[in-house]
Amino acid sequence: MHPKNLAIQTFQQKFGAPPAFVARAPGRVNLLGEHVDYNDGFVLPAAIDRATYLAFSPAASGETRLYAADFNESACFTPETLESKTEPDGKAMAEWARYPAGVMWALNRASLDTPALNGVFSSDVPRGSGLSSSASVEMSFGVAWQKLGGWEITPMRMAQLGQQAENGYVGVNCGIMDQFASACGEAGRLLYLDCRSLSWQTMPLPDDISIVVADTSIRRKLTTGEYNRRREACETAVRLLKEHLPGITALRDVSLEDFNRLCVTLPEEVEMRARHIVTEIERSRQAIPLLESGNLARFGGLMNECHLSLRDLYQVSCPELDVMAMLAQSIPGCYGARLTGAGFGGCTVNLVKNEHTSAFAQDLTQKYTEITGLQPEIYICRASAGAGLVEF
Ligand code: ADP
Ligand code: MG
């Protein structure tokens, strides 16, 4: 059943009446600008047409009662039980409930009212595969409390509060991109975000192009250490390059020319990591005129270059991601393919001409399974609108 209908039906069963409202918030995929958010770079995500749907009504009881239809689990909290991450009866809050509770926490800290609600939610954003199911859950609750609280903030502000929820309450160190894309998405458009100034704009994605996400089915645990080491290498690069370029505060400020001149002063590993960042930021700058003029062939070429850079310089790929990206690049109708997200497993993102998408998906699945023995998941997506209330 479609998650929207499941949320509505389950709401009726659990609360004995139809919901007053339904909120929708999409997942996202990033097309270019990988690992550059913490280097003040540019990212190019799109909200996708897979989303979390939250059916909700105001609750008179003062307690927010939630039901996660995809887990068949309920949870309950109030502003008073938030700090202790417990339910009113004292039991520990379920992990999934920390995302909505975190949103309440972040909104309250910003002095935004979060009236108690009864809610049921369900999602077709796959969990934990890098399409940001967590941000979609957060943004659906942001929309709900905005409606019931009677206040209004910009989608970007909502995204920031969602990020605070995830950083400060759930305890996950994510950047702003996920919540930003879920909150600010536009149908048929890519988003272009400057991670330093947070200014953003949209870019056209031609109607005849689909975003195809291919999940390797590989999940690597304990990648946080690798991630932190990459961040440290970037910081080291800035510190060392600062001796020659005193004005810089992030790798964003280093031109490719300066980098090529000064890279001999860096230890080898630091140089490799920083070269990925500097070239990736350069690629994302080049992407703008290409997208504006609809030159998907050259934009796809930048995606392919990005994969090689992530594989060879940033070293966050894995054999399954490499197989998936290389196979895709050789299939007709595919403009570009690369790993997306933090790496070490998860998904690739591919730009594919509409008329080729089914053949592409079949071909990719078959060849990937032949080589790896694994069964991939393929999601054919369209760029979609950001979070909001929907008709039902
Ligand atoms: P992702 O890359 O998908 O965002 P995360 O690990 O950041 O992966 O977030 C996944 C977590 O978000 C889940 O473990 C769960 O706690 C919460 N979540 C996501 N989708 C749902 C859902 N449909 N129902 C309940 N909780 C969800
Ligand atoms: Mg997440």
CSV table of C-alpha atoms and ligand atoms in Angstrom, one decimal:
chain,number,residue,atom,x,y,z
A,1,MET,CA,0.0,0.0,0.0
A,2,HIS,CA,1.2,3.5,-0.7
A,3,PRO,CA,2.7,5.0,2.5
A,4,LYS,CA,0.2,7.9,2.4
A,5,ASN,CA,-2.8,5.6,2.4
A,6,LEU,CA,-1.2,3.3,5.0
A,7,ALA,CA,-0.7,6.3,7.3
A,8,ILE,CA,-4.3,7.5,6.8
A,9,GLN,CA,-5.8,4.1,7.3
A,10,THR,CA,-3.7,3.3,10.3
A,11,PHE,CA,-4.6,6.6,11.8
A,12,GLN,CA,-8.3,5.9,11.5
A,13,GLN,CA,-7.8,2.5,13.2
A,14,LYS,CA,-5.6,3.8,16.0
A,15,PHE,CA,-7.5,7.0,16.8
A,16,GLY,CA,-11.0,6.2,15.7
A,17,ALA,CA,-11.3,9.2,13.3
A,18,PRO,CA,-9.7,10.4,10.1
A,19,PRO,CA,-6.7,12.7,10.5
A,20,ALA,CA,-7.1,16.4,10.2
A,21,PHE,CA,-4.0,16.8,8.0
A,22,VAL,CA,-1.4,14.9,6.1
A,23,ALA,CA,2.2,16.1,5.8
A,24,ARG,CA,4.7,14.8,3.2
A,25,ALA,CA,8.5,15.2,3.3
A,26,PRO,CA,10.7,13.6,0.6
A,27,GLY,CA,14.1,11.8,0.8
A,28,ARG,CA,17.0,13.2,-1.3
A,29,VAL,CA,19.9,12.2,-3.4
A,30,ASN,CA,23.0,14.2,-4.1
A,31,LEU,CA,24.2,14.4,-7.7
A,32,LEU,CA,27.5,16.3,-7.3
A,33,GLY,CA,29.5,17.8,-4.4
A,34,GLU,CA,30.4,14.8,-2.3
A,35,HIS,CA,32.2,15.3,1.1
A,36,VAL,CA,32.4,19.0,0.4
A,37,ASP,CA,29.7,20.2,2.8
A,38,TYR,CA,32.3,20.3,5.7
A,39,ASN,CA,34.7,22.2,3.5
A,40,ASP,CA,32.3,25.1,2.8
A,41,GLY,CA,31.7,23.8,-0.8
A,42,PHE,CA,28.6,23.4,-3.0
A,43,VAL,CA,26.2,20.5,-3.2
A,44,LEU,CA,23.7,19.6,-5.9
A,45,PRO,CA,21.0,17.4,-4.4
A,46,ALA,CA,17.4,16.8,-5.5
A,47,ALA,CA,14.4,15.9,-3.4
A,48,ILE,CA,13.0,12.6,-4.8
A,49,ASP,CA,9.5,11.2,-5.2
A,50,ARG,CA,9.8,8.9,-2.2
A,51,ALA,CA,8.6,10.4,1.0
A,52,THR,CA,7.5,10.1,4.6
A,53,TYR,CA,3.7,10.7,5.1
A,54,LEU,CA,2.5,11.8,8.5
A,55,ALA,CA,-1.3,11.7,9.1
A,56,PHE,CA,-2.0,13.9,12.2
A,57,SER,CA,-4.6,15.7,14.3
A,58,PRO,CA,-4.2,18.0,17.3
A,59,ALA,CA,-4.4,16.1,20.6
A,60,ALA,CA,-6.3,17.4,23.6
A,61,SER,CA,-4.4,15.3,26.1
A,62,GLY,CA,-1.1,17.3,26.1
A,63,GLU,CA,0.8,14.1,25.1
A,64,THR,CA,2.1,13.5,21.6
A,65,ARG,CA,1.2,10.0,20.6
A,66,LEU,CA,2.8,8.5,17.6
A,67,TYR,CA,2.6,5.3,15.7
A,68,ALA,CA,5.3,4.2,13.3
A,69,ALA,CA,3.3,2.1,10.8
A,70,ASP,CA,6.4,0.7,9.2
A,71,PHE,CA,7.5,-0.8,12.5
A,72,ASN,CA,4.1,-1.4,14.1
A,73,GLU,CA,5.3,0.5,17.2
A,74,SER,CA,3.9,3.4,19.2
A,75,ALA,CA,5.6,6.1,21.3
A,76,CYS,CA,4.5,8.9,23.5
A,77,PHE,CA,6.2,12.1,24.8
A,78,THR,CA,5.6,15.6,26.1
A,79,PRO,CA,7.9,18.6,26.2
A,80,GLU,CA,8.6,17.6,29.8
A,81,THR,CA,9.9,14.1,29.0
A,82,LEU,CA,12.1,15.2,26.1
A,83,GLU,CA,15.3,15.9,28.1
A,84,SER,CA,15.3,12.4,29.7
A,85,LYS,CA,14.4,10.7,26.4
A,86,THR,CA,11.8,8.7,28.1
A,87,GLU,CA,8.0,8.2,27.8
A,88,PRO,CA,5.6,9.6,30.4
A,89,ASP,CA,5.6,6.1,32.1
A,90,GLY,CA,9.4,6.1,32.4
A,91,LYS,CA,10.4,3.7,29.8
A,92,ALA,CA,13.1,4.6,27.4
A,93,MET,CA,12.1,6.2,24.1
A,94,ALA,CA,12.4,4.0,21.0
A,95,GLU,CA,15.2,5.0,18.7
A,96,TRP,CA,12.9,6.0,15.8
A,97,ALA,CA,10.9,8.3,18.2
A,98,ARG,CA,14.0,10.3,18.8
A,99,TYR,CA,13.7,11.9,15.4
A,100,PRO,CA,10.2,13.4,15.9
A,101,ALA,CA,11.0,14.1,19.6
A,102,GLY,CA,14.3,15.8,18.5
A,103,VAL,CA,12.3,18.1,16.2
A,104,MET,CA,10.0,19.1,19.1
A,105,TRP,CA,13.1,19.7,21.2
A,106,ALA,CA,14.8,21.9,18.5
A,107,LEU,CA,11.6,23.8,17.8
A,108,ASN,CA,11.0,24.5,21.5
A,109,ARG,CA,14.6,25.7,21.9
A,110,ALA,CA,13.8,28.2,19.1
A,111,SER,CA,10.7,29.2,21.1
A,112,LEU,CA,8.4,27.7,18.5
A,113,ASP,CA,5.2,26.1,20.0
A,114,THR,CA,4.7,22.4,19.4
A,115,PRO,CA,1.1,21.5,20.4
A,116,ALA,CA,0.5,17.9,21.3
A,117,LEU,CA,-0.5,15.8,18.3
A,118,ASN,CA,-1.7,12.3,17.4
A,119,GLY,CA,0.2,11.0,14.5
A,120,VAL,CA,0.8,8.0,12.3
A,121,PHE,CA,3.6,7.9,9.8
A,122,SER,CA,4.9,5.7,7.0
A,123,SER,CA,7.5,6.1,4.4
A,124,ASP,CA,8.8,4.6,1.1
A,125,VAL,CA,12.2,6.2,1.5
A,126,PRO,CA,14.4,3.1,2.2
A,127,ARG,CA,16.0,3.4,5.6
A,128,GLY,CA,19.8,3.6,6.1
A,129,SER,CA,20.7,3.5,2.4
A,130,GLY,CA,21.7,7.1,2.1
A,131,LEU,CA,18.5,8.6,0.8
A,132,SER,CA,17.9,10.4,4.0
A,133,SER,CA,14.9,8.7,5.5
A,134,SER,CA,15.8,10.4,8.8
A,135,ALA,CA,15.6,13.9,7.4
A,136,SER,CA,12.3,13.1,5.7
A,137,VAL,CA,10.8,12.0,9.0
A,138,GLU,CA,12.1,15.2,10.7
A,139,MET,CA,10.8,17.5,8.0
A,140,SER,CA,7.3,15.8,8.0
A,141,PHE,CA,7.1,16.6,11.8
A,142,GLY,CA,8.4,20.2,11.2
A,143,VAL,CA,5.5,20.7,8.7
A,144,ALA,CA,3.0,19.3,11.2
A,145,TRP,CA,4.0,21.5,14.1
A,146,GLN,CA,4.2,24.5,11.9
A,147,LYS,CA,0.6,23.9,11.0
A,148,LEU,CA,-0.6,23.2,14.6
A,149,GLY,CA,1.6,25.8,16.2
A,150,GLY,CA,0.4,28.7,14.0
A,151,TRP,CA,3.8,30.0,13.3
A,152,GLU,CA,5.7,30.1,10.0
A,153,ILE,CA,9.4,29.9,9.2
A,154,THR,CA,11.3,29.5,6.0
A,155,PRO,CA,12.0,26.0,4.6
A,156,MET,CA,15.7,26.7,5.2
A,157,ARG,CA,15.1,27.6,8.8
A,158,MET,CA,13.1,24.4,9.2
A,159,ALA,CA,16.0,22.5,7.7
A,160,GLN,CA,18.4,24.0,10.2
A,161,LEU,CA,16.2,23.1,13.1
A,162,GLY,CA,15.9,19.6,11.7
A,163,GLN,CA,19.7,19.4,11.6
A,164,GLN,CA,19.9,20.6,15.2
A,165,ALA,CA,17.4,17.9,16.1
A,166,GLU,CA,19.6,15.2,14.5
A,167,ASN,CA,22.9,16.7,15.8
A,168,GLY,CA,21.9,17.7,19.3
A,169,TYR,CA,19.1,15.3,20.2
A,170,VAL,CA,19.5,12.1,18.2
A,171,GLY,CA,23.3,12.5,18.3
A,172,VAL,CA,24.1,12.1,14.6
A,173,ASN,CA,26.7,14.4,13.1
A,174,CYS,CA,25.0,15.2,9.8
A,175,GLY,CA,25.4,18.4,7.7
A,176,ILE,CA,22.6,20.6,6.5
A,177,MET,CA,22.2,19.0,3.0
A,178,ASP,CA,19.7,16.3,3.9
A,179,GLN,CA,17.1,18.5,5.7
A,180,PHE,CA,17.7,21.3,3.2
A,181,ALA,CA,16.8,19.1,0.2
A,182,SER,CA,13.8,17.6,1.9
A,183,ALA,CA,12.5,21.1,2.9
A,184,CYS,CA,13.4,23.1,-0.2
A,185,GLY,CA,13.0,20.6,-3.1
A,186,GLU,CA,11.2,21.6,-6.3
A,187,ALA,CA,9.6,19.3,-8.8
A,188,GLY,CA,11.8,18.8,-11.9
A,189,ARG,CA,14.6,20.9,-10.4
A,190,LEU,CA,18.0,20.2,-8.9
A,191,LEU,CA,19.0,22.3,-5.9
A,192,TYR,CA,22.3,24.1,-5.6
A,193,LEU,CA,23.4,25.0,-2.1
A,194,ASP,CA,26.4,27.0,-1.0
A,195,CYS,CA,27.3,25.3,2.3
A,196,ARG,CA,29.1,28.4,3.5
A,197,SER,CA,26.5,31.1,3.0
A,198,LEU,CA,23.5,28.8,2.8
A,199,SER,CA,22.3,30.7,-0.2
A,200,TRP,CA,20.7,28.4,-2.7
A,201,GLN,CA,19.0,28.3,-6.1
A,202,THR,CA,17.4,25.7,-8.3
A,203,MET,CA,18.7,24.3,-11.6
A,204,PRO,CA,16.6,22.7,-14.4
A,205,LEU,CA,16.7,18.9,-14.8
A,206,PRO,CA,15.2,18.1,-18.3
A,207,ASP,CA,11.9,16.2,-18.3
A,208,ASP,CA,13.3,13.4,-20.3
A,209,ILE,CA,15.9,12.5,-17.6
A,210,SER,CA,15.4,10.2,-14.6
A,211,ILE,CA,17.5,10.0,-11.5
A,212,VAL,CA,18.1,6.3,-10.9
A,213,VAL,CA,19.4,5.2,-7.6
A,214,ALA,CA,21.1,1.8,-7.4
A,215,ASP,CA,21.6,0.3,-3.9
A,216,THR,CA,24.6,-2.1,-3.7
A,217,SER,CA,22.9,-3.7,-0.7
A,218,ILE,CA,26.3,-3.4,1.1
A,219,ARG,CA,26.3,-1.7,4.5
A,220,ARG,CA,29.6,-1.2,6.2
A,221,LYS,CA,29.5,-0.5,9.9
A,222,LEU,CA,32.1,1.5,11.8
A,223,THR,CA,32.7,4.0,9.1
A,224,THR,CA,32.5,6.9,11.5
A,225,GLY,CA,36.2,6.6,12.2
A,226,GLU,CA,37.0,6.8,8.5
A,227,TYR,CA,34.7,9.8,8.1
A,228,ASN,CA,36.4,11.6,11.0
A,229,ARG,CA,39.9,10.9,9.6
A,230,ARG,CA,38.8,12.4,6.2
A,231,ARG,CA,37.6,15.5,8.0
A,232,GLU,CA,40.9,15.8,10.0
A,233,ALA,CA,42.9,15.5,6.7
A,234,CYS,CA,41.0,18.4,5.3
A,235,GLU,CA,41.6,20.5,8.4
A,236,THR,CA,45.3,19.6,8.3
A,237,ALA,CA,45.4,20.7,4.7
A,238,VAL,CA,43.9,24.0,5.5
A,239,ARG,CA,46.3,24.5,8.4
A,240,LEU,CA,49.4,23.8,6.2
A,241,LEU,CA,48.2,25.7,3.2
A,242,LYS,CA,47.4,28.7,5.4
A,243,GLU,CA,51.2,29.3,5.8
A,244,HIS,CA,51.2,30.2,2.1
A,245,LEU,CA,47.7,31.5,1.7
A,246,PRO,CA,46.9,33.3,5.0
A,247,GLY,CA,43.4,34.4,3.8
A,248,ILE,CA,41.9,30.9,3.6
A,249,THR,CA,39.5,29.4,6.2
A,250,ALA,CA,38.5,26.3,4.3
A,251,LEU,CA,39.5,24.3,1.2
A,252,ARG,CA,36.7,26.2,-0.6
A,253,ASP,CA,39.1,29.1,-0.6
A,254,VAL,CA,41.9,27.3,-2.4
A,255,SER,CA,41.9,27.6,-6.2
A,256,LEU,CA,43.1,24.6,-8.3
A,257,GLU,CA,46.1,26.7,-9.5
A,258,ASP,CA,47.2,27.5,-6.0
A,259,PHE,CA,46.6,23.9,-4.9
A,260,ASN,CA,48.8,22.5,-7.8
A,261,ARG,CA,51.5,25.0,-6.9
A,262,LEU,CA,51.5,24.3,-3.1
A,263,CYS,CA,50.5,20.6,-3.0
A,264,VAL,CA,54.2,19.6,-2.7
A,265,THR,CA,54.1,21.0,0.9
A,266,LEU,CA,51.5,18.5,2.0
A,267,PRO,CA,52.0,14.9,3.2
A,268,GLU,CA,50.9,12.5,0.6
A,269,GLU,CA,47.6,11.3,2.1
A,270,VAL,CA,46.6,14.9,3.1
A,271,GLU,CA,47.3,15.9,-0.5
A,272,MET,CA,45.1,13.2,-1.9
A,273,ARG,CA,42.2,14.0,0.3
A,274,ALA,CA,42.5,17.8,-0.3
A,275,ARG,CA,42.8,17.3,-4.0
A,276,HIS,CA,39.5,15.5,-4.1
A,277,ILE,CA,37.9,18.4,-2.3
A,278,VAL,CA,39.4,21.2,-4.4
A,279,THR,CA,38.6,19.4,-7.7
A,280,GLU,CA,35.1,18.5,-6.5
A,281,ILE,CA,34.3,22.1,-5.7
A,282,GLU,CA,35.7,23.1,-9.1
A,283,ARG,CA,33.4,20.5,-10.7
A,284,SER,CA,30.4,21.8,-8.9
A,285,ARG,CA,31.2,25.3,-10.1
A,286,GLN,CA,31.5,24.0,-13.7
A,287,ALA,CA,28.1,22.2,-13.3
A,288,ILE,CA,26.1,25.4,-13.2
A,289,PRO,CA,26.4,26.6,-16.8
A,290,LEU,CA,26.1,23.0,-18.0
A,291,LEU,CA,22.8,22.5,-16.2
A,292,GLU,CA,21.5,25.9,-17.3
A,293,SER,CA,22.2,25.0,-20.9
A,294,GLY,CA,20.9,21.5,-20.6
A,295,ASN,CA,24.3,19.9,-21.4
A,296,LEU,CA,23.6,16.6,-19.5
A,297,ALA,CA,26.3,14.8,-21.4
A,298,ARG,CA,29.0,17.0,-19.9
A,299,PHE,CA,27.3,17.2,-16.5
A,300,GLY,CA,27.3,13.3,-16.5
A,301,GLY,CA,31.0,13.4,-17.3
A,302,LEU,CA,31.5,15.4,-14.1
A,303,MET,CA,29.6,12.8,-12.2
A,304,ASN,CA,31.9,10.1,-13.6
A,305,GLU,CA,35.0,12.1,-12.7
A,306,CYS,CA,33.6,12.6,-9.2
A,307,HIS,CA,33.4,8.8,-8.8
A,308,LEU,CA,37.0,8.3,-9.8
A,309,SER,CA,38.1,11.1,-7.4
A,310,LEU,CA,36.1,9.5,-4.5
A,311,ARG,CA,37.6,6.1,-5.4
A,312,ASP,CA,41.2,7.0,-5.9
A,313,LEU,CA,41.8,10.2,-3.9
A,314,TYR,CA,39.3,10.3,-1.1
A,315,GLN,CA,39.2,6.5,-1.0
A,316,VAL,CA,35.7,6.1,0.3
A,317,SER,CA,34.5,3.7,-2.4
A,318,CYS,CA,34.3,-0.1,-2.2
A,319,PRO,CA,34.5,-2.9,-4.8
A,320,GLU,CA,30.7,-3.2,-5.0
A,321,LEU,CA,30.2,0.6,-5.6
A,322,ASP,CA,32.9,0.6,-8.2
A,323,VAL,CA,31.3,-2.3,-10.1
A,324,MET,CA,27.9,-0.7,-9.9
A,325,ALA,CA,29.2,2.7,-11.2
A,326,MET,CA,31.4,1.2,-13.9
A,327,LEU,CA,28.6,-1.1,-15.2
A,328,ALA,CA,26.2,1.8,-15.3
A,329,GLN,CA,28.5,4.0,-17.2
A,330,SER,CA,28.7,1.4,-20.0
A,331,ILE,CA,24.9,1.0,-20.4
A,332,PRO,CA,23.1,3.0,-23.2
A,333,GLY,CA,21.2,6.1,-22.0
A,334,CYS,CA,23.3,6.6,-18.9
A,335,TYR,CA,24.9,10.1,-18.8
A,336,GLY,CA,26.8,9.7,-15.6
A,337,ALA,CA,27.1,7.4,-12.6
A,338,ARG,CA,28.8,7.7,-9.3
A,339,LEU,CA,28.7,6.6,-5.7
A,340,THR,CA,26.5,9.0,-3.6
A,341,GLY,CA,26.6,9.7,0.1
A,342,ALA,CA,29.4,9.1,2.5
A,343,GLY,CA,30.6,5.9,0.7
A,344,PHE,CA,31.9,2.5,1.8
A,345,GLY,CA,28.6,1.0,0.6
A,346,GLY,CA,25.1,2.3,0.0
A,347,CYS,CA,24.0,3.6,-3.3
A,348,THR,CA,25.1,5.0,-6.7
A,349,VAL,CA,23.2,7.8,-8.4
A,350,ASN,CA,22.8,7.7,-12.2
A,351,LEU,CA,21.3,10.1,-14.7
A,352,VAL,CA,19.4,8.1,-17.3
A,353,LYS,CA,17.3,9.1,-20.3
A,354,ASN,CA,13.6,8.2,-19.6
A,355,GLU,CA,13.2,5.8,-22.6
A,356,HIS,CA,16.2,3.8,-21.3
A,357,THR,CA,15.3,3.5,-17.6
A,358,SER,CA,13.6,0.1,-17.6
A,359,ALA,CA,16.2,-1.5,-19.8
A,360,PHE,CA,19.0,0.2,-17.8
A,361,ALA,CA,17.6,-1.1,-14.5
A,362,GLN,CA,17.3,-4.6,-15.8
A,363,ASP,CA,20.7,-4.7,-17.4
A,364,LEU,CA,22.4,-3.2,-14.3
A,365,THR,CA,20.6,-5.6,-12.0
A,366,GLN,CA,21.6,-8.6,-14.1
A,367,LYS,CA,25.2,-7.7,-14.6
A,368,TYR,CA,25.7,-6.6,-11.0
A,369,THR,CA,24.3,-9.8,-9.7
A,370,GLU,CA,26.5,-11.8,-12.1
A,371,ILE,CA,29.6,-10.2,-10.9
A,372,THR,CA,28.9,-9.8,-7.1
A,373,GLY,CA,26.3,-12.5,-6.4
A,374,LEU,CA,24.3,-9.7,-4.7
A,375,GLN,CA,20.7,-8.6,-5.4
A,376,PRO,CA,20.7,-4.8,-5.9
A,377,GLU,CA,17.7,-2.5,-5.3
A,378,ILE,CA,17.0,0.0,-8.1
A,379,TYR,CA,14.8,3.1,-7.6
A,380,ILE,CA,13.8,5.2,-10.6
A,381,CYS,CA,13.1,8.6,-9.2
A,382,ARG,CA,11.9,12.1,-10.3
A,383,ALA,CA,13.0,15.3,-8.7
A,384,SER,CA,10.1,16.3,-6.5
A,385,ALA,CA,8.7,19.1,-4.4
A,386,GLY,CA,9.9,19.7,-0.8
A,387,ALA,CA,8.0,19.1,2.4
A,388,GLY,CA,4.5,20.4,2.9
A,389,LEU,CA,0.9,19.5,3.6
A,390,VAL,CA,-0.8,17.4,1.0
A,391,GLU,CA,-4.4,16.8,-0.1
A,392,PHE,CA,-6.0,13.5,0.8
B,1,ADP,P1,19.1,7.4,6.3
B,1,ADP,O1,20.3,7.5,5.4
B,1,ADP,O2,18.0,6.7,5.6
B,1,ADP,O3,18.7,8.8,6.7
B,1,ADP,P2,19.7,7.1,9.1
B,1,ADP,O4,20.4,6.1,9.8
B,1,ADP,O5,20.1,8.5,9.1
B,1,ADP,O6,19.5,6.6,7.6
B,1,ADP,O7,18.1,7.2,9.6
B,1,ADP,C1,17.4,6.0,9.7
B,1,ADP,C2,16.6,6.0,10.9
B,1,ADP,O8,15.5,7.0,10.8
B,1,ADP,C3,15.9,4.7,11.2
B,1,ADP,O9,16.7,3.8,11.9
B,1,ADP,C4,14.7,5.2,12.1
B,1,ADP,O10,15.1,5.4,13.4
B,1,ADP,C5,14.3,6.6,11.4
B,1,ADP,N1,13.3,6.3,10.4
B,1,ADP,C6,13.5,6.5,9.1
B,1,ADP,N2,12.4,6.1,8.4
B,1,ADP,C7,11.5,5.7,9.3
B,1,ADP,C8,10.1,5.2,9.2
B,1,ADP,N3,9.5,5.0,8.1
B,1,ADP,N4,9.5,4.9,10.4
B,1,ADP,C9,10.1,5.1,11.6
B,1,ADP,N5,11.4,5.5,11.7
B,1,ADP,C10,12.1,5.8,10.6
B,2,MG,MG,20.0,10.1,7.8
